[in-house]
PDB file of C-alpha atoms in Angstrom:
ATOM      1  CA  ASP A   1     -27.503  24.296  24.925  1.00 52.00           C
ATOM      2  CA  ARG A   2     -24.683  25.688  24.259  1.00 60.00           C
ATOM      3  CA  GLN A   3     -22.474  22.851  25.558  1.00 78.00           C
ATOM      4  CA  THR A   4     -24.134  19.453  23.444  1.00 84.00           C
ATOM      5  CA  LEU A   5     -24.401  19.323  19.254  1.00 86.00           C
ATOM      6  CA  LYS A   6     -28.048  18.440  18.698  1.00 89.00           C
ATOM      7  CA  ILE A   7     -28.554  15.733  15.365  1.00 91.00           C
ATOM      8  CA  ALA A   8     -31.188  15.209  14.617  1.00 93.00           C
ATOM      9  CA  VAL A   9     -32.001  13.054  10.988  1.00 93.00           C
ATOM     10  CA  PRO A  10     -34.420  11.697   9.315  1.00 94.00           C
ATOM     11  CA  ARG A  11     -33.803   7.797   8.056  1.00 90.00           C
ATOM     12  CA  GLY A  12     -33.022   6.260   5.016  1.00 87.00           C
ATOM     13  CA  GLU A  13     -31.908   7.537   1.484  1.00 86.00           C
ATOM     14  CA  GLY A  14     -32.432  11.900   2.982  1.00 91.00           C
ATOM     15  CA  LEU A  15     -29.867  10.698   6.386  1.00 93.00           C
ATOM     16  CA  LEU A  16     -26.672  12.097   5.265  1.00 93.00           C
ATOM     17  CA  ALA A  17     -28.116  14.963   2.979  1.00 93.00           C
ATOM     18  CA  GLU A  18     -29.113  16.428   6.414  1.00 93.00           C
ATOM     19  CA  LEU A  19     -26.388  15.511   7.935  1.00 93.00           C
ATOM     20  CA  PHE A  20     -24.119  17.723   5.935  1.00 92.00           C
ATOM     21  CA  LYS A  21     -27.163  20.377   5.475  1.00 91.00           C
ATOM     22  CA  GLN A  22     -26.533  20.586   9.727  1.00 90.00           C
ATOM     23  CA  LEU A  23     -22.572  19.975  10.197  1.00 89.00           C
ATOM     24  CA  GLU A  24     -22.300  22.851   7.429  1.00 88.00           C
ATOM     25  CA  SER A  25     -25.076  25.498   9.361  1.00 87.00           C
ATOM     26  CA  GLU A  26     -22.731  25.310  11.918  1.00 85.00           C
ATOM     27  CA  ARG A  27     -19.994  25.735  10.874  1.00 82.00           C
ATOM     28  CA  ARG A  28     -21.467  28.754   9.755  1.00 81.00           C
ATOM     29  CA  SER A  29     -23.099  30.064  12.579  1.00 75.00           C
ATOM     30  CA  THR A  30     -22.018  33.705  13.172  1.00 46.00           C
ATOM     31  CA  GLY A  31     -23.650  32.289  17.215  1.00 48.00           C
ATOM     32  CA  GLY A  32     -21.435  29.774  18.195  1.00 44.00           C
ATOM     33  CA  GLY A  33     -18.827  29.460  15.084  1.00 43.00           C
ATOM     34  CA  THR A  34     -16.672  31.732  12.600  1.00 41.00           C
ATOM     35  CA  SER A  35     -17.109  34.583  10.803  1.00 39.00           C
ATOM     36  CA  ARG A  36     -14.630  35.205   8.101  1.00 38.00           C
ATOM     37  CA  SER A  37     -13.142  37.646   5.877  1.00 40.00           C
ATOM     38  CA  ALA A  38     -12.678  37.837   1.797  1.00 38.00           C
ATOM     39  CA  ASP A  39      -9.160  37.245   3.560  1.00 41.00           C
ATOM     40  CA  GLY A  40      -9.396  34.517   6.599  1.00 40.00           C
ATOM     41  CA  GLY A  41      -9.082  36.514   8.821  1.00 42.00           C
ATOM     42  CA  VAL A  42     -12.228  36.112  12.438  1.00 40.00           C
ATOM     43  CA  GLU A  43     -14.058  38.709  11.670  1.00 43.00           C
ATOM     44  CA  ASP A  44     -15.883  40.116  15.357  1.00 42.00           C
ATOM     45  CA  GLU A  45     -12.960  38.142  17.850  1.00 37.00           C
ATOM     46  CA  SER A  46     -13.408  41.575  20.635  1.00 37.00           C
ATOM     47  CA  ALA A  47     -17.153  41.323  20.046  1.00 41.00           C
ATOM     48  CA  ALA A  48     -17.032  38.001  20.736  1.00 39.00           C
ATOM     49  CA  ALA A  49     -15.028  37.882  23.640  1.00 37.00           C
ATOM     50  CA  ALA A  50     -16.845  41.377  24.611  1.00 39.00           C
ATOM     51  CA  ASP A  51     -20.167  38.368  25.093  1.00 44.00           C
ATOM     52  CA  GLY A  52     -17.613  35.957  27.305  1.00 40.00           C
ATOM     53  CA  ASN A  53     -17.013  33.553  24.801  1.00 44.00           C
ATOM     54  CA  ASP A  54     -13.291  32.482  24.698  1.00 45.00           C
ATOM     55  CA  VAL A  55     -11.892  32.563  21.001  1.00 40.00           C
ATOM     56  CA  GLY A  56     -10.609  28.897  20.890  1.00 42.00           C
ATOM     57  CA  GLU A  57     -14.404  27.852  20.977  1.00 43.00           C
ATOM     58  CA  GLN A  58     -15.237  30.580  18.521  1.00 45.00           C
ATOM     59  CA  ALA A  59     -12.873  28.740  16.462  1.00 47.00           C
ATOM     60  CA  LEU A  60     -14.145  25.020  17.020  1.00 58.00           C
ATOM     61  CA  PRO A  61     -17.503  25.494  16.983  1.00 63.00           C
ATOM     62  CA  LEU A  62     -18.443  21.881  16.375  1.00 73.00           C
ATOM     63  CA  CYS A  63     -16.082  20.776  19.681  1.00 78.00           C
ATOM     64  CA  ARG A  64     -18.875  19.938  21.028  1.00 81.00           C
ATOM     65  CA  LYS A  65     -20.283  16.790  23.145  1.00 84.00           C
ATOM     66  CA  LEU A  66     -22.533  15.075  20.257  1.00 87.00           C
ATOM     67  CA  ASP A  67     -26.420  14.220  20.630  1.00 89.00           C
ATOM     68  CA  CYS A  68     -28.383  12.608  17.675  1.00 91.00           C
ATOM     69  CA  SER A  69     -31.853  11.813  16.882  1.00 92.00           C
ATOM     70  CA  TYR A  70     -34.026  10.420  14.222  1.00 94.00           C
ATOM     71  CA  VAL A  71     -36.365  12.901  13.918  1.00 92.00           C
ATOM     72  CA  GLY A  72     -40.563  12.043  14.581  1.00 89.00           C
ATOM     73  CA  GLU A  73     -39.202   8.654  17.105  1.00 89.00           C
ATOM     74  CA  PRO A  74     -38.043   8.647  20.389  1.00 87.00           C
ATOM     75  CA  GLY A  75     -35.008   8.057  21.778  1.00 81.00           C
ATOM     76  CA  GLU A  76     -32.121  10.359  22.668  1.00 81.00           C
ATOM     77  CA  GLY A  77     -28.538   9.927  25.243  1.00 85.00           C
ATOM     78  CA  SER A  78     -25.340   8.107  24.057  1.00 88.00           C
ATOM     79  CA  GLY A  79     -26.817   5.023  22.693  1.00 90.00           C
ATOM     80  CA  MET A  80     -29.159   6.543  20.274  1.00 92.00           C
ATOM     81  CA  THR A  81     -25.724   8.643  18.586  1.00 92.00           C
ATOM     82  CA  ARG A  82     -24.465   5.898  18.100  1.00 93.00           C
ATOM     83  CA  MET A  83     -27.722   4.052  16.246  1.00 93.00           C
ATOM     84  CA  VAL A  84     -27.341   6.917  14.064  1.00 94.00           C
ATOM     85  CA  VAL A  85     -23.816   6.889  13.192  1.00 94.00           C
ATOM     86  CA  THR A  86     -24.062   3.391  12.599  1.00 93.00           C
ATOM     87  CA  ASP A  87     -26.071   3.989  10.256  1.00 93.00           C
ATOM     88  CA  VAL A  88     -24.407   7.170   8.590  1.00 94.00           C
ATOM     89  CA  THR A  89     -20.987   4.843   7.921  1.00 94.00           C
ATOM     90  CA  LYS A  90     -23.344   2.231   6.299  1.00 93.00           C
ATOM     91  CA  ALA A  91     -24.985   4.797   3.914  1.00 93.00           C
ATOM     92  CA  LEU A  92     -21.370   5.960   3.655  1.00 94.00           C
ATOM     93  CA  ARG A  93     -20.057   2.138   2.492  1.00 93.00           C
ATOM     94  CA  ALA A  94     -23.373   1.706   0.151  1.00 92.00           C
ATOM     95  CA  ALA A  95     -22.762   5.472  -1.209  1.00 90.00           C
ATOM     96  CA  GLU A  96     -26.562   6.493  -1.074  1.00 82.00           C
ATOM     97  CA  GLY A  97     -28.101   9.368  -1.066  1.00 85.00           C
ATOM     98  CA  ALA A  98     -24.655  12.524  -0.581  1.00 91.00           C
ATOM     99  CA  GLY A  99     -22.758   9.825   0.115  1.00 91.00           C
ATOM    100  CA  ALA A 100     -22.882   8.871  -3.606  1.00 91.00           C
ATOM    101  CA  GLY A 101     -19.273   9.401  -5.278  1.00 90.00           C
ATOM    102  CA  LEU A 102     -16.777   9.567  -1.600  1.00 94.00           C
ATOM    103  CA  PHE A 103     -15.941   6.188  -0.753  1.00 95.00           C
ATOM    104  CA  GLN A 104     -15.474   3.334  -2.828  1.00 93.00           C
ATOM    105  CA  ARG A 105     -14.635  -0.615  -1.284  1.00 93.00           C
ATOM    106  CA  SER A 106     -11.197  -1.945  -1.381  1.00 94.00           C
ATOM    107  CA  PRO A 107      -9.551  -4.499  -3.532  1.00 93.00           C
ATOM    108  CA  LEU A 108      -9.235  -5.831  -0.165  1.00 92.00           C
ATOM    109  CA  VAL A 109     -13.217  -7.080   0.162  1.00 93.00           C
ATOM    110  CA  ALA A 110     -13.082 -10.862  -1.280  1.00 91.00           C
ATOM    111  CA  THR A 111     -17.108 -10.521  -1.669  1.00 91.00           C
ATOM    112  CA  THR A 112     -18.557  -9.330  -5.301  1.00 90.00           C
ATOM    113  CA  HIS A 113     -21.236  -9.394  -3.426  1.00 91.00           C
ATOM    114  CA  ALA A 114     -23.611  -5.361  -4.656  1.00 88.00           C
ATOM    115  CA  LYS A 115     -23.988  -4.801  -1.539  1.00 90.00           C
ATOM    116  CA  TRP A 116     -20.569  -5.835   0.032  1.00 92.00           C
ATOM    117  CA  TRP A 117     -20.949  -3.700   2.893  1.00 90.00           C
ATOM    118  CA  GLU A 118     -23.529  -6.691   4.351  1.00 90.00           C
ATOM    119  CA  ARG A 119     -21.316  -9.595   4.153  1.00 91.00           C
ATOM    120  CA  GLU A 120     -18.288  -7.707   5.281  1.00 91.00           C
ATOM    121  CA  PRO A 121     -19.111  -4.550   7.204  1.00 89.00           C
ATOM    122  CA  MET A 122     -15.830  -4.535   8.849  1.00 91.00           C
ATOM    123  CA  GLY A 123     -14.310  -4.049   4.797  1.00 92.00           C
ATOM    124  CA  ARG A 124     -11.866  -1.638   4.090  1.00 94.00           C
ATOM    125  CA  VAL A 125     -12.741   1.678   1.956  1.00 95.00           C
ATOM    126  CA  VAL A 126     -11.153   4.572   0.421  1.00 94.00           C
ATOM    127  CA  PRO A 127     -11.960   7.564  -1.373  1.00 93.00           C
ATOM    128  CA  ALA A 128     -14.005   7.360  -4.266  1.00 92.00           C
ATOM    129  CA  GLN A 129     -11.892   8.859  -7.327  1.00 86.00           C
ATOM    130  CA  GLU A 130     -12.386  12.529  -8.060  1.00 80.00           C
ATOM    131  CA  PRO A 131     -14.252  12.187 -11.641  1.00 68.00           C
ATOM    132  CA  SER A 132     -13.090  14.461 -14.748  1.00 61.00           C
ATOM    133  CA  VAL A 133     -14.747  17.804 -16.035  1.00 47.00           C
ATOM    134  CA  ALA A 134     -16.055  15.086 -18.844  1.00 43.00           C
ATOM    135  CA  SER A 135     -17.490  12.510 -16.482  1.00 46.00           C
ATOM    136  CA  GLY A 136     -20.729  10.978 -17.613  1.00 44.00           C
ATOM    137  CA  ALA A 137     -21.286  13.512 -20.694  1.00 42.00           C
ATOM    138  CA  SER A 138     -22.109  12.112 -23.827  1.00 42.00           C
ATOM    139  CA  ALA A 139     -20.426  12.236 -27.117  1.00 43.00           C
ATOM    140  CA  ALA A 140     -23.002  14.905 -28.069  1.00 43.00           C
ATOM    141  CA  ASN A 141     -23.430  17.180 -24.696  1.00 49.00           C
ATOM    142  CA  ALA A 142     -19.155  16.756 -23.886  1.00 50.00           C
ATOM    143  CA  GLY A 143     -18.451  20.165 -25.784  1.00 54.00           C
ATOM    144  CA  ALA A 144     -20.625  21.764 -24.216  1.00 51.00           C
ATOM    145  CA  VAL A 145     -19.126  20.609 -20.954  1.00 49.00           C
ATOM    146  CA  ARG A 146     -15.803  22.228 -21.909  1.00 55.00           C
ATOM    147  CA  ASP A 147     -17.386  25.311 -21.622  1.00 60.00           C
ATOM    148  CA  GLU A 148     -17.229  28.953 -19.808  1.00 57.00           C
ATOM    149  CA  SER A 149     -20.557  27.620 -18.232  1.00 71.00           C
ATOM    150  CA  GLY A 150     -19.675  23.420 -17.987  1.00 73.00           C
ATOM    151  CA  GLN A 151     -16.341  24.663 -16.316  1.00 79.00           C
ATOM    152  CA  GLU A 152     -18.445  26.608 -13.568  1.00 83.00           C
ATOM    153  CA  ALA A 153     -21.205  23.324 -12.625  1.00 83.00           C
ATOM    154  CA  VAL A 154     -17.648  21.536 -12.757  1.00 82.00           C
ATOM    155  CA  GLN A 155     -16.281  22.950 -10.095  1.00 86.00           C
ATOM    156  CA  ARG A 156     -19.738  23.982  -8.589  1.00 87.00           C
ATOM    157  CA  ALA A 157     -19.953  20.018  -8.181  1.00 87.00           C
ATOM    158  CA  ARG A 158     -16.309  19.445  -7.423  1.00 88.00           C
ATOM    159  CA  GLN A 159     -16.670  22.218  -4.046  1.00 89.00           C
ATOM    160  CA  GLU A 160     -19.963  20.161  -3.191  1.00 90.00           C
ATOM    161  CA  ARG A 161     -18.130  16.790  -2.991  1.00 91.00           C
ATOM    162  CA  GLU A 162     -15.639  18.600  -0.820  1.00 91.00           C
ATOM    163  CA  ASP A 163     -18.246  20.197   1.459  1.00 90.00           C
ATOM    164  CA  ARG A 164     -19.151  16.725   2.030  1.00 92.00           C
ATOM    165  CA  LEU A 165     -15.552  15.685   2.572  1.00 92.00           C
ATOM    166  CA  GLN A 166     -16.009  18.019   5.024  1.00 90.00           C
ATOM    167  CA  GLY A 167     -18.973  16.474   6.919  1.00 91.00           C
ATOM    168  CA  VAL A 168     -17.708  13.158   6.852  1.00 93.00           C
ATOM    169  CA  GLY A 169     -14.471  14.295   8.532  1.00 92.00           C
ATOM    170  CA  ASN A 170     -16.211  16.591  11.163  1.00 90.00           C
ATOM    171  CA  VAL A 171     -17.954  13.403  12.093  1.00 92.00           C
ATOM    172  CA  ILE A 172     -15.146  11.413  12.210  1.00 92.00           C
ATOM    173  CA  GLY A 173     -13.521  14.199  14.602  1.00 90.00           C
ATOM    174  CA  LEU A 174     -16.080  14.248  16.645  1.00 89.00           C
ATOM    175  CA  CYS A 175     -15.968  10.616  17.341  1.00 91.00           C
ATOM    176  CA  LEU A 176     -12.863  11.034  18.317  1.00 89.00           C
ATOM    177  CA  LEU A 177     -13.118  13.893  20.734  1.00 86.00           C
ATOM    178  CA  HIS A 178     -16.259  11.462  22.463  1.00 86.00           C
ATOM    179  CA  GLY A 179     -14.798   8.582  22.187  1.00 88.00           C
ATOM    180  CA  VAL A 180     -17.884   7.292  19.931  1.00 91.00           C
ATOM    181  CA  LYS A 181     -17.016   4.472  17.829  1.00 92.00           C
ATOM    182  CA  PHE A 182     -17.226   5.885  14.345  1.00 94.00           C
ATOM    183  CA  PRO A 183     -16.967   1.719  11.731  1.00 93.00           C
ATOM    184  CA  LEU A 184     -15.749   2.770   8.563  1.00 94.00           C
ATOM    185  CA  PHE A 185     -13.128   1.447   7.715  1.00 94.00           C
ATOM    186  CA  PHE A 186     -10.165   2.849   6.174  1.00 95.00           C
ATOM    187  CA  CYS A 187      -6.524   1.894   4.255  1.00 95.00           C
ATOM    188  CA  ARG A 188      -4.108   2.467   6.047  1.00 94.00           C
ATOM    189  CA  HIS A 189      -3.222   5.271   3.627  1.00 94.00           C
ATOM    190  CA  VAL A 190      -5.855   6.623   4.492  1.00 94.00           C
ATOM    191  CA  TYR A 191      -5.009   6.857   8.132  1.00 94.00           C
ATOM    192  CA  LYS A 192      -2.015   7.923   7.788  1.00 94.00           C
ATOM    193  CA  ALA A 193      -3.026  10.710   4.990  1.00 93.00           C
ATOM    194  CA  MET A 194      -5.201  12.335   7.808  1.00 90.00           C
ATOM    195  CA  LEU A 195      -2.677  12.307  10.197  1.00 91.00           C
ATOM    196  CA  GLY A 196      -0.077  13.845   8.325  1.00 92.00           C
ATOM    197  CA  ARG A 197       2.356  11.460   7.579  1.00 94.00           C
ATOM    198  CA  LYS A 198       4.414  10.817   4.326  1.00 92.00           C
ATOM    199  CA  VAL A 199       3.248   7.433   2.304  1.00 92.00           C
ATOM    200  CA  ASN A 200       5.258   5.011   0.787  1.00 90.00           C
ATOM    201  CA  TYR A 201       5.223   1.809  -0.894  1.00 88.00           C
ATOM    202  CA  ALA A 202       5.136  -0.592   2.070  1.00 88.00           C
ATOM    203  CA  ASP A 203       1.010   1.488   2.355  1.00 91.00           C
ATOM    204  CA  TYR A 204       0.687  -0.652  -0.695  1.00 92.00           C
ATOM    205  CA  ALA A 205       0.413  -3.689   0.776  1.00 90.00           C
ATOM    206  CA  TYR A 206      -2.549  -2.935   3.139  1.00 92.00           C
ATOM    207  CA  TYR A 207      -4.402  -1.630  -0.156  1.00 93.00           C
ATOM    208  CA  ASP A 208      -4.017  -4.188  -2.445  1.00 92.00           C
ATOM    209  CA  PRO A 209      -0.974  -7.216  -1.983  1.00 91.00           C
ATOM    210  CA  SER A 210      -1.198  -9.462  -4.620  1.00 90.00           C
ATOM    211  CA  ASN A 211      -0.021  -6.227  -6.804  1.00 91.00           C
ATOM    212  CA  HIS A 212       1.837  -5.115  -4.419  1.00 88.00           C
ATOM    213  CA  SER A 213       3.466  -8.644  -3.493  1.00 88.00           C
ATOM    214  CA  MET A 214       3.876  -8.859  -7.641  1.00 90.00           C
ATOM    215  CA  LEU A 215       5.469  -5.624  -8.065  1.00 88.00           C
ATOM    216  CA  LEU A 216       7.785  -6.246  -5.633  1.00 85.00           C
ATOM    217  CA  SER A 217       8.909  -9.416  -7.042  1.00 85.00           C
ATOM    218  CA  LEU A 218       8.928  -8.122 -10.488  1.00 84.00           C
ATOM    219  CA  VAL A 219      11.270  -5.297  -8.483  1.00 79.00           C
ATOM    220  CA  ARG A 220      13.988  -7.489  -6.825  1.00 78.00           C
ATOM    221  CA  ASP A 221      14.140  -9.800 -10.178  1.00 78.00           C
ATOM    222  CA  ALA A 222      15.290  -6.705 -12.244  1.00 74.00           C
ATOM    223  CA  SER A 223      17.405  -5.544  -9.722  1.00 69.00           C
ATOM    224  CA  SER A 224      19.331  -9.112  -9.969  1.00 70.00           C
ATOM    225  CA  MET A 225      19.520  -9.548 -13.358  1.00 62.00           C
ATOM    226  CA  ASP A 226      22.628  -9.027 -15.100  1.00 62.00           C
ATOM    227  CA  ASP A 227      23.411  -6.451 -17.821  1.00 55.00           C
ATOM    228  CA  GLU A 228      22.916  -9.447 -20.634  1.00 50.00           C
ATOM    229  CA  GLU A 229      19.984 -10.997 -19.575  1.00 52.00           C
ATOM    230  CA  ASP A 230      18.522  -7.492 -19.885  1.00 51.00           C
ATOM    231  CA  MET A 231      19.413  -6.726 -23.203  1.00 45.00           C
ATOM    232  CA  MET A 232      17.977 -10.034 -24.097  1.00 47.00           C
ATOM    233  CA  LEU A 233      13.902  -8.645 -22.659  1.00 47.00           C
ATOM    234  CA  ALA A 234      11.465  -5.970 -24.397  1.00 49.00           C
ATOM    235  CA  TRP A 235       9.199  -3.801 -23.018  1.00 45.00           C
ATOM    236  CA  ASP A 236       5.307  -5.250 -24.664  1.00 47.00           C
ATOM    237  CA  GLU A 237       3.146  -1.807 -24.249  1.00 44.00           C
ATOM    238  CA  THR A 238       0.223  -3.373 -24.975  1.00 46.00           C
ATOM    239  CA  VAL A 239       0.451  -5.899 -21.887  1.00 43.00           C
ATOM    240  CA  GLY A 240       2.650  -4.101 -20.039  1.00 43.00           C
ATOM    241  CA  PHE A 241       5.340  -6.405 -19.139  1.00 44.00           C
ATOM    242  CA  THR A 242       8.272  -8.119 -20.102  1.00 47.00           C
ATOM    243  CA  THR A 243       8.636 -10.708 -22.808  1.00 46.00           C
ATOM    244  CA  GLN A 244      11.825 -12.604 -24.566  1.00 46.00           C
ATOM    245  CA  LEU A 245      13.153 -11.155 -28.163  1.00 42.00           C
ATOM    246  CA  GLU A 246      13.723 -13.707 -30.649  1.00 44.00           C
TER     247      GLU A 246
END
């Protein structure tokens, strides 16, 4: 059924890997997806149109009704799809399998428990920091990481991470399209970045309220300080704040 995007995934650690694999296969499919040339243009549009396919449908091969299920288990329909999507978000919060290195909890999550998502299921997350070139490399192999083959390995790893993030974006888009809840909650600046809106300092309050308040008070104090008081202060690079001069 070309109107339905059927996704069958296993339970457990392999869930995300299989999900991303099937989504990528759908994106690369020439039957109902896009086929791009070296310059980024869509190929064979006329041929596809001759087959009765709409060009808009080609450009958005995943814009079909999402139908998820578990491999070897009975069940189908919207209820099963919601269950799979919920398990997807749990795996992303847990950073399991293919979800490793994609997201991390925000400072808004109060608990220090290792499985924080079980204590705070609505705890907000942010994209994890992208690993550096020598991330995880020991002193012995740091030089190898910097050579040409190491650089290529890093680029492959970055591209693979971007592909996984694209898979997450595909699922979020499908959930929005069909009214399925995607219970993975981001901080405000992440939503604004998704929407292409400008992120400003006020958004920091929705990520780390304590630091936002502290930095704001420092700015306010500095703006109200007269020149004579300002000359009595020095910046301490060790601790990172102003101290009184003796």
